[in-house]
Short mmCIF file of C-alpha atoms and ligand atoms in Angstrom, two decimals:
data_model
loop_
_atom_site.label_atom_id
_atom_site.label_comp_id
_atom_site.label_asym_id
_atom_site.label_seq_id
_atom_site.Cartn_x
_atom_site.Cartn_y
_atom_site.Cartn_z
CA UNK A 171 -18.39 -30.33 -9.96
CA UNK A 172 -16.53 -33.58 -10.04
CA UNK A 173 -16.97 -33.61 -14.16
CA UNK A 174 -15.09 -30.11 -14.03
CA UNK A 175 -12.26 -31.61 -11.52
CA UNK A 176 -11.99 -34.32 -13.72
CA UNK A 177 -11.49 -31.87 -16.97
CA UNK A 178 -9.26 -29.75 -15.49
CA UNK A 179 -6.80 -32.47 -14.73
CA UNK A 180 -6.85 -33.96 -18.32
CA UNK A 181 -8.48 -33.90 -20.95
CA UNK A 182 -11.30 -36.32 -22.51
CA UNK A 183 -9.07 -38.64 -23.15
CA UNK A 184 -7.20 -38.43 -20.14
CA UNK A 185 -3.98 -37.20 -21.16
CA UNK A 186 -2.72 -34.54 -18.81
CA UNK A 187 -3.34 -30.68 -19.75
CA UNK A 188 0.03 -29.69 -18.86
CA UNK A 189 -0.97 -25.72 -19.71
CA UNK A 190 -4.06 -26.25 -17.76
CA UNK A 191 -2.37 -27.43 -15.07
CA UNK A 192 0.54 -24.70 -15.32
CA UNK A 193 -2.26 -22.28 -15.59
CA UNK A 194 -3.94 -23.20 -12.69
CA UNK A 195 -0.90 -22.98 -10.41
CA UNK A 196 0.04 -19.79 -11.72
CA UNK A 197 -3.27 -17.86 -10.92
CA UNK A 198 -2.80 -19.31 -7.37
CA UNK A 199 -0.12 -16.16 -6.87
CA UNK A 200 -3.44 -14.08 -6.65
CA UNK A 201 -4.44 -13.40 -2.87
CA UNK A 202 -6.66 -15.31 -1.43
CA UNK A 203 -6.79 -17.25 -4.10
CA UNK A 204 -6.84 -21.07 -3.17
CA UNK A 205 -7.08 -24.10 -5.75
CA UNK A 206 -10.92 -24.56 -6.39
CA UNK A 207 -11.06 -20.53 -7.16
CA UNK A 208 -8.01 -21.21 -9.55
CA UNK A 209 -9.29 -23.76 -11.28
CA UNK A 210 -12.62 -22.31 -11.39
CA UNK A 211 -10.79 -19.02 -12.84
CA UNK A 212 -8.81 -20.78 -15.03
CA UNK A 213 -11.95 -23.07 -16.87
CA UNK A 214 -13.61 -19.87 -17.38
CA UNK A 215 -10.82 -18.05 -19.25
CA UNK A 216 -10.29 -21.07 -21.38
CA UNK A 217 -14.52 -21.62 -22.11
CA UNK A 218 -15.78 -18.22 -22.19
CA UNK A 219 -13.27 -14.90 -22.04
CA UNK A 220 -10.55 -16.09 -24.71
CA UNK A 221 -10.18 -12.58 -25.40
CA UNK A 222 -10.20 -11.44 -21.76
CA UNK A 223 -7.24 -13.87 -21.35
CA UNK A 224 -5.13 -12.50 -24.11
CA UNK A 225 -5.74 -8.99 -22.68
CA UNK A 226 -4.88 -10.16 -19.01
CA UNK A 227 -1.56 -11.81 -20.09
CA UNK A 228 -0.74 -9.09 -22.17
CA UNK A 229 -1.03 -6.61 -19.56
CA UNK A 230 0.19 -8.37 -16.90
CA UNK A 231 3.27 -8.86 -18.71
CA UNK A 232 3.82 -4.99 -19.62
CA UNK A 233 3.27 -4.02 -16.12
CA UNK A 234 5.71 -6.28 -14.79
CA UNK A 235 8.08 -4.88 -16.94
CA UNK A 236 7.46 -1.65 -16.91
CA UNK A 237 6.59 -0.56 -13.03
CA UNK A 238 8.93 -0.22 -11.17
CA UNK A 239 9.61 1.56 -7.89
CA UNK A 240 9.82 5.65 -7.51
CA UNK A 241 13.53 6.49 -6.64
CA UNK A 242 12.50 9.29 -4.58
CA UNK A 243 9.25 8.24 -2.74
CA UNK A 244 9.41 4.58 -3.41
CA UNK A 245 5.90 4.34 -5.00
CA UNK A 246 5.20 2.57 -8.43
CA UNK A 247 6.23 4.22 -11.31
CA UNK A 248 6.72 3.53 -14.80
CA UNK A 249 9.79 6.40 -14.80
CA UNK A 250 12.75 6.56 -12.51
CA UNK A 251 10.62 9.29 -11.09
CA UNK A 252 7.29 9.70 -10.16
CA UNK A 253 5.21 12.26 -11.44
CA UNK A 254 4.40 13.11 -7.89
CA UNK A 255 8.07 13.86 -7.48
CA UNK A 256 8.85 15.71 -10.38
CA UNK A 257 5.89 17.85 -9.74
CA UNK A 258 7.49 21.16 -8.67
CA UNK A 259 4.28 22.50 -7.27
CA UNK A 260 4.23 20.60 -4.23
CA UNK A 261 5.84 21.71 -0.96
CA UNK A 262 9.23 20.06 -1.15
CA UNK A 263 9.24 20.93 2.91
CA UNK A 264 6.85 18.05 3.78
CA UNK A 265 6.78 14.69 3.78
CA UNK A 266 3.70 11.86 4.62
CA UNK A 267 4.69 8.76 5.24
CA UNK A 268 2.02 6.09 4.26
CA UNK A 269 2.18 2.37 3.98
CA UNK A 270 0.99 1.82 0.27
CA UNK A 271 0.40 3.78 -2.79
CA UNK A 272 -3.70 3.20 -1.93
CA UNK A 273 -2.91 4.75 1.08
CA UNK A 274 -1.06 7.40 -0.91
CA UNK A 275 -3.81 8.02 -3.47
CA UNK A 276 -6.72 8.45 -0.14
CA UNK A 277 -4.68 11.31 1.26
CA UNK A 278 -4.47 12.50 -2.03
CA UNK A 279 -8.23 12.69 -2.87
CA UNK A 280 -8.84 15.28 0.28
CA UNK A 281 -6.83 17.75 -1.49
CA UNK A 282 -5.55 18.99 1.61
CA UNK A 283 -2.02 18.15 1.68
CA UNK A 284 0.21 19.59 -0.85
CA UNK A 285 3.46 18.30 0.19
CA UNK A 286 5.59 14.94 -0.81
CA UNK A 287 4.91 11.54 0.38
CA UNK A 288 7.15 8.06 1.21
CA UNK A 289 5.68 5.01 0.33
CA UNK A 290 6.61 2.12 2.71
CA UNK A 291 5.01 -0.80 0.39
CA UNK A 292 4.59 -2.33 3.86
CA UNK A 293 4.76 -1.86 7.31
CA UNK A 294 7.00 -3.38 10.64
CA UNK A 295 5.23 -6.87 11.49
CA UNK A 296 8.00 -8.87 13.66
CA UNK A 297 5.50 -11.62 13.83
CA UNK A 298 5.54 -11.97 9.95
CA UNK A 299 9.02 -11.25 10.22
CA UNK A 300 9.31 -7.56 8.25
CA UNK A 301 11.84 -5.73 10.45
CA UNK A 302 13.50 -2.19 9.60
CA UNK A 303 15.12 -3.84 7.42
CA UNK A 304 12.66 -5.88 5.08
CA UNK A 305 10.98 -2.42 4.22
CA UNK A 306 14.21 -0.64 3.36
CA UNK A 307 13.43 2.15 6.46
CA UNK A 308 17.22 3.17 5.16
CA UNK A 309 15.13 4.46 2.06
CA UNK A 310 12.98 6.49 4.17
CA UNK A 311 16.21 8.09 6.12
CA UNK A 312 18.07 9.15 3.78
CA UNK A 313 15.10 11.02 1.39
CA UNK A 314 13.92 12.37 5.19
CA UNK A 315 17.54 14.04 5.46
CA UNK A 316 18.22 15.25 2.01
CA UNK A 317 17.78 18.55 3.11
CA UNK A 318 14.64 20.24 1.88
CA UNK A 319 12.15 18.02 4.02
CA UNK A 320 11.14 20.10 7.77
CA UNK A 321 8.57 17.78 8.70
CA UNK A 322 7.28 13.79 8.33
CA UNK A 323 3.81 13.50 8.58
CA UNK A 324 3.48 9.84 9.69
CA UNK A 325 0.35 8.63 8.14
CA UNK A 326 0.68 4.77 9.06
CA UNK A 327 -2.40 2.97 9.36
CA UNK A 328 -4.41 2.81 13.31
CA UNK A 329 -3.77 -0.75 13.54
CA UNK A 330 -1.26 -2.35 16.43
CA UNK A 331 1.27 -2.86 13.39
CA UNK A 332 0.79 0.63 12.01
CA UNK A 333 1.34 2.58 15.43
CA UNK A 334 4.14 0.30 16.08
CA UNK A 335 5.79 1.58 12.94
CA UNK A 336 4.88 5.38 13.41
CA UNK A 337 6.60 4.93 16.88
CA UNK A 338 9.61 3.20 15.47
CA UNK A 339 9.87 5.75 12.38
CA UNK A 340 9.02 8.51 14.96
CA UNK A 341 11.61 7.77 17.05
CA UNK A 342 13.88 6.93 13.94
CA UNK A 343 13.84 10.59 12.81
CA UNK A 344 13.35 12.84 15.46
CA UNK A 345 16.80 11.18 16.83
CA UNK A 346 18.08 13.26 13.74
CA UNK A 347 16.70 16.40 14.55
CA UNK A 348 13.29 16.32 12.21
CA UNK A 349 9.89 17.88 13.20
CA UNK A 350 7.61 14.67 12.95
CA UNK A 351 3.98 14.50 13.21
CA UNK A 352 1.52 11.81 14.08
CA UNK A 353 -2.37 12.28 11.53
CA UNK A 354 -4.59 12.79 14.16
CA UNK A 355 -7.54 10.38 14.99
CA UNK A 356 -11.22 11.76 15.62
CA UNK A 357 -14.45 11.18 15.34
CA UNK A 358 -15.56 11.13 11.29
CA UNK A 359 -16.58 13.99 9.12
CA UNK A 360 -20.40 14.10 9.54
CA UNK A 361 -20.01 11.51 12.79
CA UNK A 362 -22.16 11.82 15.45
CA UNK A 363 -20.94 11.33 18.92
CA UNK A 364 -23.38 9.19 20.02
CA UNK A 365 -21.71 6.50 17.33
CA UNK A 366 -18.02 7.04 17.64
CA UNK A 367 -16.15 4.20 19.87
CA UNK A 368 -15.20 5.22 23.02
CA UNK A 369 -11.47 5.04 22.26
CA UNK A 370 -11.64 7.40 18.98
CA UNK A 371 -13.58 10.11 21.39
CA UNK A 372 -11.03 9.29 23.84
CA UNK A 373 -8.03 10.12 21.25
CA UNK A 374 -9.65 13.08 19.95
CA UNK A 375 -10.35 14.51 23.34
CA UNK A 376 -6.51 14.36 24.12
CA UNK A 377 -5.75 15.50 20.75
CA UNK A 378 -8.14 18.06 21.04
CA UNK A 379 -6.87 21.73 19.45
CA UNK A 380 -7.82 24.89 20.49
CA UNK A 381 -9.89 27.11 18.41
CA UNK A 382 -10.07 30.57 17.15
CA UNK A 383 -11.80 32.72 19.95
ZN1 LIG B 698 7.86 9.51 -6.33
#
């Protein structure tokens, strides 16, 4: 371990690795990614995945250029417009609002939603300081009110931060006349009761819906 410290700040002779070094600090941008995983990262690269390297630089660096954000829906994009967007089979009517394009992507794989979607790249955390403002909620308004959309699904995460931005958004938009709609909790697709927490049984007994008779 302490031969490998020693190599990654200079070389056998002692003389500092300046790309090393600059290499090192740069792969710290990663999340969660703290010096000894850096380092670590970066000695392997160099040693064994040459190759790899070229391909990760090279890609990294096309991406950056080339995604950007969707103009309409806010998502990434390598157009102005998403293909989402342009897509004139979805129901122009309806819009979810999600907190990343992940988020957008899971709603997408149950095939059951076919309209348009607003992708917050964040959510409201005044303790981190992201306010209305930090994730552009002016975006949001003004592609809410352009005119075709009748209803905002708000498909936020359950967390404290994620309910606190439905509400806000909520609130936000129904103040200018839009039908808006919270995704209803429950208890899982093939859950049993027995295993649900008490407050997801508790949310989907008040959400409860009636059924056909
Ligand atoms: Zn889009």
């Amino acid at each position: 371990m302490a031969g490998r410290a020693a190599e990654a700040r200079g070389g056998a002779g002692g003389e500092p690795l300046g790309s090393l070094d600059a290499l090192v600090k740069a792969l710290r941008v990663l999340p969660g990614v703290g010096p000894r995983a850096a380092q670590r990262m970066a000695l392997h690269l160099l040693q064994h995945d040459r190759d790899g390297a070229r391909a990760l630089a090279g890609a990294l660096e096309r991406a950056v250029e080339a995604v950007h954000h969707c103009e309409r829906c806010n998502t990434f994009t390598e157009g102005a417009v998403c293909a989402l967007c342009r897509s004139g089979r979805r129901d122009a009517a309806l819009l979810c609002v999600v907190e990343t394009p992940a988020d957008l992507m899971m709603v997408e794989n149950t095939q059951a939603y076919s309209g348009l979607y607003y992708v917050l790249m964040g959510r409201l955390s005044p303790l981190e300081g992201i306010g209305p403002r930090e994730i552009r909620l002016d975006r949001l308004l003004k592609r809410a009110l352009d005119g075709d959309v009748r209803e905002v699904i708000l498909a936020t995460n359950f967390t404290h931060e994620g309910e606190a931005t439905a509400h806000y958004v909520g609130e936000l938009l129904a103040a200018r006349g839009l039908k808006v709609s919270r995704l209803a909790r429950g208890v899982p697709v093939g859950g049993e009761l027995e295993y649900v927490d008490s407050g997801t049984l508790a949310q989907a007994l008040r959400e409860r819906r009636p059924i056909a008779a």
